[in-house]
mmCIF file of C-alpha atoms in Angstrom:
data_model
loop_
_atom_site.group_PDB
_atom_site.id
_atom_site.type_symbol
_atom_site.label_atom_id
_atom_site.label_comp_id
_atom_site.label_asym_id
_atom_site.label_seq_id
_atom_site.Cartn_x
_atom_site.Cartn_y
_atom_site.Cartn_z
ATOM 1 C CA MET A 1 114.507 107.383 96.172
ATOM 2 C CA LYS A 2 110.690 107.080 96.389
ATOM 3 C CA TYR A 3 108.782 104.484 98.346
ATOM 4 C CA ILE A 4 105.127 103.574 97.915
ATOM 5 C CA VAL A 5 104.153 101.679 101.054
ATOM 6 C CA GLY A 6 100.873 99.817 101.127
ATOM 7 C CA LEU A 7 99.761 98.973 104.729
ATOM 8 C CA GLY A 8 98.026 95.679 105.747
ATOM 9 C CA ASN A 9 98.359 92.436 107.773
ATOM 10 C CA PRO A 10 100.530 89.770 106.326
ATOM 11 C CA THR A 11 98.822 86.433 106.845
ATOM 12 C CA SER A 12 96.168 84.835 104.657
ATOM 13 C CA GLU A 13 93.341 85.271 107.091
ATOM 14 C CA TYR A 14 93.545 89.067 106.520
ATOM 15 C CA GLU A 15 94.127 89.009 102.868
ATOM 16 C CA PHE A 16 90.826 90.559 101.589
ATOM 17 C CA THR A 17 89.867 92.551 104.699
ATOM 18 C CA ARG A 18 89.135 96.206 104.791
ATOM 19 C CA HIS A 19 92.416 96.821 106.669
ATOM 20 C CA ASN A 20 94.342 95.337 103.824
ATOM 21 C CA ILE A 21 93.331 97.561 100.948
ATOM 22 C CA GLY A 22 96.679 99.098 101.029
ATOM 23 C CA PHE A 23 98.218 95.681 100.081
ATOM 24 C CA MET A 24 95.782 95.181 97.445
ATOM 25 C CA ILE A 25 96.629 98.594 95.840
ATOM 26 C CA ALA A 26 100.290 97.994 96.330
ATOM 27 C CA GLU A 27 100.127 94.657 94.390
ATOM 28 C CA SER A 28 98.147 96.290 91.607
ATOM 29 C CA ALA A 29 100.393 99.213 91.406
ATOM 30 C CA ALA A 30 103.461 97.055 91.028
ATOM 31 C CA ARG A 31 101.790 95.371 88.024
ATOM 32 C CA VAL A 32 100.840 98.667 86.388
ATOM 33 C CA ALA A 33 104.304 100.153 86.842
ATOM 34 C CA ARG A 34 106.049 97.078 85.488
ATOM 35 C CA GLU A 35 103.827 97.141 82.436
ATOM 36 C CA SER A 36 104.334 100.750 81.739
ATOM 37 C CA LEU A 37 107.416 102.427 83.425
ATOM 38 C CA CYS A 38 109.741 99.437 82.823
ATOM 39 C CA GLN A 39 108.967 99.173 79.130
ATOM 40 C CA THR A 40 110.857 102.385 78.274
ATOM 41 C CA ASP A 41 114.183 103.888 79.258
ATOM 42 C CA THR A 42 112.673 106.669 81.098
ATOM 43 C CA ALA A 43 110.208 106.994 84.001
ATOM 44 C CA GLN A 44 108.179 109.551 81.981
ATOM 45 C CA ALA A 45 106.383 106.823 80.116
ATOM 46 C CA ASP A 46 102.560 107.279 79.529
ATOM 47 C CA VAL A 47 101.228 105.114 82.283
ATOM 48 C CA ARG A 48 97.692 105.777 81.222
ATOM 49 C CA LYS A 49 97.997 103.960 77.780
ATOM 50 C CA THR A 50 96.517 100.833 79.337
ATOM 51 C CA SER A 51 92.648 101.216 79.544
ATOM 52 C CA PHE A 52 90.954 101.419 82.908
ATOM 53 C CA LEU A 53 88.902 98.374 81.903
ATOM 54 C CA GLU A 54 92.111 96.393 81.148
ATOM 55 C CA LYS A 55 93.460 97.338 84.559
ATOM 56 C CA ILE A 56 90.355 96.175 86.330
ATOM 57 C CA ILE A 57 90.635 92.769 84.444
ATOM 58 C CA SER A 58 94.235 92.538 85.177
ATOM 59 C CA PHE A 59 93.465 92.983 88.966
ATOM 60 C CA VAL A 60 90.764 90.407 88.979
ATOM 61 C CA PHE A 61 92.844 87.644 87.304
ATOM 62 C CA ALA A 62 96.245 88.354 88.748
ATOM 63 C CA VAL A 63 95.994 89.610 92.370
ATOM 64 C CA LYS A 64 96.512 86.152 93.886
ATOM 65 C CA ASN A 65 99.617 85.285 91.791
ATOM 66 C CA ASP A 66 101.370 88.551 91.822
ATOM 67 C CA SER A 67 103.681 87.850 94.743
ATOM 68 C CA SER A 68 105.296 84.715 93.077
ATOM 69 C CA ASN A 69 107.649 86.542 90.712
ATOM 70 C CA ASN A 70 107.757 90.267 91.227
ATOM 71 C CA TRP A 71 108.230 90.562 94.965
ATOM 72 C CA GLU A 72 111.266 89.748 97.131
ATOM 73 C CA PHE A 73 111.412 89.413 100.908
ATOM 74 C CA LEU A 74 113.872 91.942 102.469
ATOM 75 C CA GLU A 75 114.301 92.069 106.161
ATOM 76 C CA ASN A 76 110.618 92.621 107.426
ATOM 77 C CA MET A 77 108.983 93.557 104.170
ATOM 78 C CA LEU A 78 108.132 92.454 100.714
ATOM 79 C CA VAL A 79 109.499 94.730 98.038
ATOM 80 C CA SER A 80 108.886 95.176 94.312
ATOM 81 C CA ARG A 81 111.925 97.072 92.926
ATOM 82 C CA ILE A 82 110.149 98.861 89.961
ATOM 83 C CA LEU A 83 113.083 101.211 89.134
ATOM 84 C CA PRO A 84 116.311 102.160 90.833
ATOM 85 C CA ASP A 85 114.457 105.226 92.414
ATOM 86 C CA LEU A 86 111.019 103.505 93.028
ATOM 87 C CA TRP A 87 110.272 100.744 95.410
ATOM 88 C CA ILE A 88 106.687 99.428 96.211
ATOM 89 C CA ILE A 89 106.538 97.879 99.595
ATOM 90 C CA LYS A 90 104.337 95.686 101.741
ATOM 91 C CA PRO A 91 105.365 95.576 105.424
ATOM 92 C CA GLN A 92 105.283 92.136 106.913
ATOM 93 C CA THR A 93 105.212 93.256 110.601
ATOM 94 C CA TYR A 94 101.468 93.525 111.069
ATOM 95 C CA MET A 95 99.717 96.847 110.975
ATOM 96 C CA ASN A 96 100.781 98.202 114.470
ATOM 97 C CA LEU A 97 104.537 97.950 113.533
ATOM 98 C CA SER A 98 104.472 99.130 109.908
ATOM 99 C CA GLY A 99 106.949 101.877 110.658
ATOM 100 C CA GLU A 100 109.740 99.326 111.484
ATOM 101 C CA ILE A 101 110.610 98.976 107.773
ATOM 102 C CA PHE A 102 112.113 102.289 107.691
ATOM 103 C CA ALA A 103 115.016 101.131 109.841
ATOM 104 C CA TYR A 104 116.138 98.996 106.814
ATOM 105 C CA LEU A 105 115.481 101.430 103.997
ATOM 106 C CA GLN A 106 117.766 104.068 102.347
ATOM 107 C CA LYS A 107 117.108 107.415 104.010
ATOM 108 C CA THR A 108 114.807 109.625 101.908
ATOM 109 C CA GLU A 109 112.916 112.828 102.599
ATOM 110 C CA PRO A 110 109.393 112.277 104.071
ATOM 111 C CA GLU A 111 107.833 113.936 100.995
ATOM 112 C CA ASN A 112 109.308 111.056 98.857
ATOM 113 C CA ILE A 113 107.230 108.463 100.792
ATOM 114 C CA LEU A 114 103.576 107.614 99.900
ATOM 115 C CA VAL A 115 101.684 105.428 102.391
ATOM 116 C CA VAL A 116 98.519 103.847 101.072
ATOM 117 C CA VAL A 117 96.097 103.180 103.987
ATOM 118 C CA ASP A 118 92.424 102.368 104.671
ATOM 119 C CA ASP A 119 90.051 105.088 106.145
ATOM 120 C CA ILE A 120 86.824 104.176 107.776
ATOM 121 C CA TYR A 121 85.584 107.755 107.546
ATOM 122 C CA LEU A 122 85.689 107.782 103.854
ATOM 123 C CA PRO A 123 83.076 105.633 101.956
ATOM 124 C CA LEU A 124 84.293 103.009 99.459
ATOM 125 C CA GLY A 125 84.815 104.713 96.164
ATOM 126 C CA ARG A 126 86.637 107.805 97.484
ATOM 127 C CA LEU A 127 90.363 108.509 97.502
ATOM 128 C CA ARG A 128 92.011 111.363 99.421
ATOM 129 C CA PHE A 129 95.598 112.371 99.014
ATOM 130 C CA ARG A 130 97.326 114.372 101.765
ATOM 131 C CA GLY A 131 100.784 115.789 101.871
ATOM 132 C CA GLN A 132 100.991 115.591 105.640
ATOM 133 C CA GLY A 133 98.835 115.359 108.660
ATOM 134 C CA SER A 134 97.977 113.404 111.844
ATOM 135 C CA SER A 135 97.548 109.699 112.037
ATOM 136 C CA GLY A 136 93.863 110.073 112.648
ATOM 137 C CA GLY A 137 94.058 107.221 115.176
ATOM 138 C CA HIS A 138 95.196 104.717 112.608
ATOM 139 C CA ASN A 139 97.787 102.334 114.278
ATOM 140 C CA GLY A 140 99.817 101.884 111.071
ATOM 141 C CA LEU A 141 100.282 105.585 110.613
ATOM 142 C CA LYS A 142 101.145 106.080 114.318
ATOM 143 C CA SER A 143 104.005 103.546 113.891
ATOM 144 C CA ILE A 144 105.285 105.333 110.716
ATOM 145 C CA GLU A 145 105.264 108.757 112.374
ATOM 146 C CA LYS A 146 107.081 107.321 115.402
ATOM 147 C CA MET A 147 109.860 105.832 113.308
ATOM 148 C CA LEU A 148 110.192 108.804 110.862
ATOM 149 C CA GLN A 149 109.785 111.464 113.627
ATOM 150 C CA SER A 150 107.769 113.238 111.076
ATOM 151 C CA SER A 151 104.072 113.642 109.907
ATOM 152 C CA SER A 152 105.079 115.148 106.685
ATOM 153 C CA TYR A 153 105.051 112.070 104.546
ATOM 154 C CA ASN A 154 102.527 111.745 101.804
ATOM 155 C CA ARG A 155 99.479 109.537 102.258
ATOM 156 C CA LEU A 156 96.600 108.052 100.141
ATOM 157 C CA LYS A 157 93.606 107.522 102.278
ATOM 158 C CA VAL A 158 91.307 105.007 100.656
ATOM 159 C CA GLY A 159 87.753 104.688 101.801
ATOM 160 C CA VAL A 160 86.505 101.552 103.236
ATOM 161 C CA GLY A 161 83.047 102.617 104.360
ATOM 162 C CA ALA A 162 82.089 103.920 107.836
ATOM 163 C CA GLY A 163 81.181 101.190 110.357
ATOM 164 C CA ALA A 164 78.925 101.480 113.236
ATOM 165 C CA ALA A 165 81.768 102.201 115.615
ATOM 166 C CA ALA A 166 82.851 105.141 113.447
ATOM 167 C CA ALA A 167 79.324 106.583 113.395
ATOM 168 C CA ASN A 168 78.847 106.379 117.197
ATOM 169 C CA ASP A 169 82.091 107.310 119.054
ATOM 170 C CA SER A 170 80.203 107.448 122.493
ATOM 171 C CA ASP A 171 79.499 103.764 122.303
ATOM 172 C CA ALA A 172 81.384 101.942 124.954
ATOM 173 C CA ASP A 173 81.923 99.073 122.550
ATOM 174 C CA ALA A 174 82.998 101.347 119.757
ATOM 175 C CA GLY A 175 86.747 100.181 119.848
ATOM 176 C CA SER A 176 85.911 96.481 119.624
ATOM 177 C CA ASP A 177 83.226 97.119 116.952
ATOM 178 C CA LEU A 178 85.720 99.161 114.828
ATOM 179 C CA ALA A 179 88.406 96.469 115.108
ATOM 180 C CA GLU A 180 85.796 93.937 113.980
ATOM 181 C CA TYR A 181 84.707 96.065 111.092
ATOM 182 C CA VAL A 182 88.100 96.793 109.656
ATOM 183 C CA LEU A 183 89.348 93.165 110.030
ATOM 184 C CA GLY A 184 86.195 91.918 108.306
ATOM 185 C CA ASN A 185 85.960 91.016 104.550
ATOM 186 C CA PHE A 186 84.291 93.321 102.103
ATOM 187 C CA ARG A 187 80.691 92.397 101.515
ATOM 188 C CA GLN A 188 79.727 90.511 98.202
ATOM 189 C CA SER A 189 77.669 93.653 97.167
ATOM 190 C CA GLU A 190 81.006 95.739 97.418
ATOM 191 C CA GLN A 191 83.206 93.481 95.242
ATOM 192 C CA GLN A 192 82.652 95.299 91.945
ATOM 193 C CA LEU A 193 83.213 98.707 93.366
ATOM 194 C CA LEU A 194 86.273 97.393 95.383
ATOM 195 C CA THR A 195 87.868 96.141 92.104
ATOM 196 C CA ALA A 196 87.302 99.433 90.479
ATOM 197 C CA VAL A 197 88.763 101.296 93.445
ATOM 198 C CA VAL A 198 91.966 99.079 93.515
ATOM 199 C CA ALA A 199 92.586 99.695 89.803
ATOM 200 C CA PHE A 200 91.990 103.366 89.978
ATOM 201 C CA ALA A 201 94.014 103.834 93.098
ATOM 202 C CA ALA A 202 96.886 101.929 91.479
ATOM 203 C CA ASP A 203 96.888 104.342 88.583
ATOM 204 C CA SER A 204 96.844 107.257 91.036
ATOM 205 C CA VAL A 205 99.884 106.212 93.018
ATOM 206 C CA ILE A 206 101.990 105.845 89.785
ATOM 207 C CA ASP A 207 100.766 109.423 88.950
ATOM 208 C CA TRP A 208 102.077 110.439 92.398
ATOM 209 C CA TYR A 209 105.474 108.995 91.437
ATOM 210 C CA LEU A 210 105.539 110.875 87.982
ATOM 211 C CA GLU A 211 103.835 114.101 88.923
ATOM 212 C CA GLY A 212 103.894 114.696 92.608
ATOM 213 C CA ILE A 213 101.392 115.281 95.444
ATOM 214 C CA GLY A 214 99.792 118.486 94.088
ATOM 215 C CA TYR A 215 98.917 116.899 90.848
ATOM 216 C CA VAL A 216 97.205 113.816 92.344
ATOM 217 C CA GLN A 217 95.342 115.917 94.981
ATOM 218 C CA GLN A 218 93.885 118.005 92.266
ATOM 219 C CA LYS A 219 93.126 115.002 89.891
ATOM 220 C CA TYR A 220 91.751 112.495 92.368
ATOM 221 C CA ASN A 221 90.513 113.910 95.669
ATOM 222 C CA GLY A 222 87.151 115.024 94.349
ATOM 223 C CA ILE A 223 86.150 111.755 92.595
ATOM 224 C CA ASP A 224 83.629 109.309 93.754
ATOM 225 C CA LEU A 225 83.619 106.098 91.841
ATOM 226 C CA LYS A 226 80.005 105.245 92.806
ATOM 227 C CA PHE A 227 78.746 108.074 90.578
#
């Protein structure tokens, strides 16, 4: 069993904040997977047959309506069951308790889990896959590591741009500035790039399912979508 877990906060006030980019990518990835993987009898379908532009258009027009048909509420999460061995998940526990979902999921090795998470230290337009590592202070990852008792799960860090607090760790107000930054909406000037990032990242997580962590690290980690 493989799980793709997009992190975010569940209520509407957080829907399009920087902290919720994991939810946005999970929603887009579920659509990509259903349009490609589920059209054949094998998980080795060519998920790249839909053009990148078509995926961007699909995200723009469908993101608000995706949860109506393809997601089901299970315990404390929303789940899109793509294939018998692939679930895409949005925890509904709020970010700080994201790890609680694993108490209700079938046991699997940490390397079969991919967590999609915002990263303030990467600029918007950059993706970074990691096979393991520390939480980097991210409360969602802290919760997951505590529940799994492991830091060896895969993660996709998605740049959301560095705020003032991230640039000045010595500032006494850095913690509150950082919280305000990640819980704020993307600027209007970032919307076009954000749409491209979500569509591109959705492709990348399906590649992770098909090809593994080494493949996606090599393919995606050096790309900057702003170029």
